[in-house]
XYZ file of C-alpha atoms in Angstrom:
379
model
C 147.252 56.756 54.990
C 145.914 60.190 54.135
C 145.782 61.158 50.491
C 148.624 63.566 49.653
C 146.134 66.003 48.125
C 144.157 66.047 51.382
C 147.351 66.679 53.372
C 148.341 69.499 51.017
C 144.878 71.058 51.241
C 144.905 70.857 55.035
C 148.325 72.514 55.142
C 147.164 75.263 52.795
C 144.205 75.870 55.093
C 146.592 76.092 58.059
C 148.699 78.748 56.329
C 145.551 80.725 55.521
C 144.509 80.512 59.167
C 147.885 81.894 60.281
C 147.549 84.903 58.019
C 143.860 85.455 58.735
C 143.990 85.164 62.510
C 147.198 87.181 62.737
C 145.451 89.986 60.865
C 142.292 89.711 62.965
C 144.382 89.822 66.140
C 145.743 93.227 65.126
C 142.215 94.434 64.341
C 141.062 93.263 67.775
C 143.985 95.053 69.439
C 142.994 98.260 67.660
C 139.325 97.850 68.605
C 140.265 97.234 72.239
C 142.695 100.145 72.453
C 140.393 102.656 70.745
C 137.426 101.676 72.906
C 135.291 100.004 70.228
C 134.996 96.598 71.884
C 134.629 98.103 75.389
C 131.645 100.117 74.087
C 130.124 96.987 72.547
C 130.684 95.047 75.772
C 128.760 97.669 77.766
C 125.984 98.326 75.231
C 122.365 97.579 76.066
C 121.660 96.562 72.467
C 123.131 96.364 68.950
C 125.021 99.413 67.646
C 125.842 100.615 64.145
C 129.310 101.805 63.172
C 127.969 105.380 63.249
C 126.731 104.904 66.818
C 130.033 103.316 67.850
C 131.948 106.187 66.297
C 129.744 108.772 67.989
C 130.074 107.190 71.434
C 133.817 106.727 71.090
C 134.453 110.085 69.393
C 136.085 108.228 66.509
C 136.043 108.398 62.693
C 133.221 106.199 61.425
C 135.126 104.907 58.400
C 137.893 103.468 60.564
C 135.430 102.027 63.065
C 133.454 100.340 60.294
C 136.472 98.534 58.833
C 137.742 97.220 62.150
C 134.367 96.086 63.471
C 133.605 94.372 60.137
C 136.816 92.375 60.517
C 135.680 91.237 63.953
C 132.151 90.464 62.761
C 133.300 88.402 59.785
C 135.716 86.520 62.071
C 132.875 85.745 64.487
C 134.282 87.694 67.455
C 131.450 90.223 67.192
C 127.942 89.298 66.045
C 125.779 90.994 63.434
C 122.198 91.666 64.455
C 119.985 89.321 62.478
C 118.610 90.913 59.324
C 121.245 93.668 59.096
C 124.281 94.065 56.858
C 122.755 92.149 53.962
C 122.121 92.810 50.277
C 118.970 94.766 51.066
C 121.206 97.595 52.252
C 120.168 97.516 55.906
C 122.944 99.153 57.919
C 124.964 96.578 59.883
C 124.421 96.603 63.642
C 126.884 94.858 65.924
C 126.609 93.200 69.317
C 128.542 91.078 71.773
C 126.397 88.613 73.769
C 126.711 88.899 77.535
C 128.210 85.416 77.700
C 131.083 86.462 75.386
C 132.009 89.828 76.848
C 134.498 88.777 79.491
C 136.382 86.538 77.069
C 136.469 89.191 74.334
C 137.962 91.668 76.795
C 140.692 89.163 77.683
C 141.368 88.470 74.021
C 141.720 92.194 73.417
C 144.454 92.464 76.041
C 146.300 89.462 74.609
C 146.064 90.963 71.128
C 147.654 94.163 72.428
C 150.705 92.084 73.380
C 150.899 90.801 69.803
C 150.675 94.320 68.386
C 153.417 95.445 70.777
C 155.633 92.552 69.705
C 155.016 93.302 66.016
C 156.029 96.926 66.513
C 159.572 95.757 67.319
C 159.842 93.453 64.298
C 162.505 95.498 62.474
C 164.678 95.927 65.577
C 164.483 92.233 66.477
C 165.349 91.272 62.889
C 168.682 93.084 63.367
C 169.521 90.742 66.254
C 169.489 87.572 64.132
C 172.760 88.061 62.138
C 175.955 86.972 63.911
C 177.298 90.512 63.796
C 174.017 92.059 64.969
C 173.120 93.287 68.471
C 172.241 90.769 71.187
C 169.191 92.572 72.486
C 166.571 95.256 71.938
C 166.088 98.093 74.400
C 162.292 98.270 74.561
C 160.004 101.046 75.679
C 159.472 99.418 79.061
C 156.872 101.993 80.089
C 154.513 100.918 77.295
C 155.221 97.231 77.894
C 154.576 97.681 81.611
C 151.170 99.242 80.873
C 150.241 96.195 78.772
C 151.491 93.782 81.427
C 149.483 95.729 84.002
C 146.302 94.992 82.040
C 147.401 91.358 81.724
C 148.041 91.077 85.470
C 144.553 92.367 86.292
C 143.073 89.536 84.214
C 145.160 86.837 85.882
C 144.978 88.179 89.429
C 142.346 85.901 90.935
C 143.492 82.703 89.225
C 147.114 83.310 90.232
C 146.029 83.955 93.816
C 143.954 80.775 93.956
C 146.854 78.731 92.575
C 149.374 80.289 94.972
C 147.223 79.517 97.993
C 147.249 75.822 97.131
C 150.833 75.774 98.444
C 150.699 73.655 101.615
C 150.376 75.842 104.714
C 150.952 79.139 102.886
C 147.504 80.650 103.460
C 147.671 79.973 107.193
C 151.143 81.530 107.424
C 150.057 84.632 105.510
C 147.023 84.997 107.778
C 149.146 84.809 110.920
C 151.687 87.300 109.573
C 155.055 86.620 107.906
C 157.773 88.505 106.038
C 157.083 88.129 102.310
C 158.493 89.574 99.084
C 157.811 89.673 95.357
C 160.761 90.128 92.990
C 160.230 91.572 89.514
C 156.834 92.911 90.568
C 156.127 95.268 87.646
C 153.215 97.429 88.767
C 152.808 95.182 91.820
C 149.177 94.217 91.272
C 149.531 90.667 92.595
C 151.426 91.689 95.735
C 148.908 94.486 96.365
C 146.038 92.012 96.070
C 147.724 89.693 98.551
C 148.631 92.544 100.908
C 144.959 93.536 101.043
C 143.939 89.931 101.739
C 146.567 89.380 104.447
C 147.087 92.626 106.410
C 149.236 90.947 109.094
C 151.898 89.993 106.520
C 154.456 92.551 105.369
C 155.247 92.543 101.642
C 158.495 93.871 100.177
C 158.144 94.374 96.414
C 161.056 94.936 94.070
C 161.662 95.614 90.411
C 164.572 96.561 88.210
C 163.393 100.068 87.361
C 162.382 103.132 89.313
C 159.436 103.587 86.925
C 157.897 100.243 87.910
C 158.454 100.769 91.629
C 157.016 104.293 91.526
C 153.868 102.960 89.883
C 153.590 100.077 92.363
C 154.010 102.476 95.293
C 151.380 104.876 93.913
C 148.835 102.089 93.361
C 149.413 100.744 96.888
C 148.995 104.206 98.406
C 145.767 104.744 96.447
C 144.501 101.426 97.841
C 145.398 102.488 101.398
C 147.855 99.618 101.918
C 150.305 100.136 104.789
C 151.923 96.690 104.906
C 154.158 97.144 101.845
C 157.639 98.518 101.141
C 159.193 99.176 97.718
C 162.750 98.785 96.451
C 164.565 99.043 93.131
C 166.538 95.808 93.038
C 168.613 93.807 90.569
C 168.061 90.160 91.473
C 171.582 89.266 90.324
C 173.133 91.438 93.062
C 170.854 91.165 96.094
C 172.006 93.013 99.239
C 173.735 91.206 102.094
C 170.943 92.029 104.554
C 168.594 89.869 102.493
C 170.282 86.677 103.737
C 167.742 84.436 105.545
C 165.287 87.351 105.627
C 161.985 86.147 104.138
C 159.444 83.459 104.989
C 157.994 83.495 101.462
C 159.190 84.796 98.104
C 157.229 85.170 94.874
C 158.414 85.599 91.264
C 155.622 85.949 88.694
C 156.449 85.418 85.002
C 159.790 87.219 85.247
C 162.464 84.580 85.909
C 162.764 83.657 82.220
C 163.733 87.299 81.498
C 166.890 87.388 83.604
C 170.201 86.684 81.801
C 171.353 84.157 84.420
C 168.305 82.511 86.034
C 170.365 80.047 88.074
C 172.192 82.920 89.762
C 168.875 84.658 90.393
C 167.336 81.507 91.878
C 170.383 81.022 94.089
C 169.923 84.568 95.394
C 166.254 83.833 96.089
C 167.359 80.713 97.965
C 169.786 82.751 100.096
C 167.097 85.327 100.874
C 164.726 82.728 102.302
C 164.795 81.594 105.902
C 165.415 77.859 106.401
C 162.071 76.188 105.711
C 160.888 79.239 103.752
C 158.748 78.841 100.634
C 159.194 80.121 97.077
C 156.451 80.365 94.440
C 157.509 80.588 90.799
C 154.745 81.535 88.345
C 155.464 80.973 84.661
C 154.225 79.440 81.413
C 154.974 75.802 82.173
C 154.776 74.133 78.785
C 157.264 71.352 78.092
C 160.951 72.285 77.859
C 161.140 70.046 74.779
C 159.734 70.936 71.374
C 158.118 67.629 70.373
C 155.595 67.435 73.261
C 154.464 70.978 72.424
C 153.665 70.305 68.759
C 149.980 71.053 68.157
C 149.676 73.107 71.356
C 148.378 76.547 70.314
C 149.349 78.106 73.641
C 152.911 76.863 73.305
C 153.107 78.167 69.730
C 152.011 81.619 70.907
C 154.519 81.547 73.755
C 157.411 80.724 71.395
C 156.306 83.402 68.911
C 155.932 86.197 71.460
C 159.170 85.137 73.115
C 161.082 85.485 69.837
C 159.915 89.086 69.449
C 159.879 90.241 73.074
C 161.369 88.052 75.795
C 164.564 86.748 74.176
C 165.551 90.154 72.706
C 164.748 91.792 76.061
C 166.995 89.516 78.135
C 170.158 91.462 77.368
C 168.499 94.603 78.720
C 167.095 92.919 81.821
C 170.079 93.677 83.998
C 170.874 97.021 85.520
C 167.958 99.044 84.208
C 168.113 102.774 83.553
C 169.256 103.556 87.098
C 172.431 101.495 86.899
C 175.808 102.662 85.568
C 177.015 101.875 82.053
C 179.575 99.336 83.211
C 176.821 97.381 84.991
C 174.807 97.208 81.775
C 177.891 96.060 79.871
C 178.380 93.264 82.398
C 174.813 92.144 81.824
C 175.322 92.264 78.060
C 178.244 89.860 78.541
C 176.018 87.756 80.815
C 173.476 87.588 77.991
C 176.178 86.302 75.637
C 177.428 83.688 78.089
C 174.040 82.340 79.156
C 171.197 81.331 76.804
C 168.111 83.518 76.999
C 165.488 81.044 78.188
C 162.267 82.783 77.193
C 158.852 81.792 78.623
C 158.961 78.413 76.859
C 161.861 77.328 79.100
C 159.330 74.890 80.470
C 158.625 72.872 83.566
C 161.498 70.411 83.153
C 164.127 73.160 82.843
C 162.627 75.093 85.733
C 162.772 72.019 87.967
C 166.379 71.402 86.928
C 167.498 74.931 87.834
C 165.485 74.983 91.060
C 167.160 71.730 92.091
C 170.610 73.170 91.311
C 169.774 76.244 93.383
C 168.996 73.994 96.365
C 165.206 74.017 96.419
C 162.898 71.111 97.098
C 160.090 71.256 94.511
C 156.729 70.440 96.079
C 154.826 70.375 92.784
C 153.223 72.466 90.048
C 149.618 73.615 90.159
C 147.889 75.152 87.144
C 146.551 78.703 87.237
C 143.395 78.223 85.182
C 143.021 79.485 81.619
C 143.105 83.228 82.281
C 146.574 83.610 80.738
C 147.910 81.492 77.879
C 146.399 78.306 79.296
C 149.828 76.996 80.272
C 150.438 79.159 83.328
C 151.265 77.393 86.559
C 152.760 77.868 90.007
C 155.833 75.850 90.903
C 155.761 75.437 94.672
C 159.202 75.175 96.284
C 160.752 75.058 99.741
C 164.177 75.749 101.207
C 165.209 72.835 103.411
C 165.301 73.433 107.174
């Protein structure tokens, strides 16, 4: 049995880590957003804070403090022999082997800074007489998710194409759709890969669809159409329409996921396939204890996904009474959040009528828990 003093010391160290790494994460977000780490990741050699400031057109004093935080944390390296007691000016570098990972970490840290910016509003949701949701600045969040989607693009694609027979069907040409597409990066990537397949992409807001359409036009894609769509009220002409449907990290946002999955089921042709991408940790707390990815997912969910669920229906283009209906939906149905987990996802997919073919992991580009649940509508 461990000595109680050792246990207490280990726990104290854990609490210090939480504070330290939370602080460093915000510093990394700032360095990423202001261009400091991108400059370091493109530099031919070590740079001083004055050189970083000059290249980025930034104030040196601010640059120095942020880059020192990253250097002390070990995310950025100090050139040997600099920054010591002899007064040699510190010079900073990021080894080539670390640059890709630091860029990813910068994007993830931006999500944490965005979540922290809503702390006061989310706090108001906790009391029984408080609001049920927070109406976020979805434009800013969408920009962050766009950066996130670019990082996960290739791993998500590789995982999706492990679905039995899907690649061959996409190559021959089918009718496909992505719901909750955001800026549509994943669908655009697939549309470029499979020009014979037509992709319909939908999202809740006009802002998202306008951006997705613009990006597709800039890429010269002609096999895509764009619709503003609320997945809880899909149109009648969607019945038995698609050969394949995709939902990427959005199903846990909807107030009533079972209803949404049932509408996806109806939209598929008999024998059609559905790919659900999400953070598939366990649906139960105990198996997740000690899992850093799961801890991050719960934390971000508490500040972003759960408070957002009540605003996930209707969007800005829908009438007030529609939004009120979704607010009631939020009260009647628990907000799942991204830690809803594989077991819960399988349960709801089964209730919606799907046959689950399996879950394949999507590498470590996201939180390390991302996977694709491969499903099929019976013939």
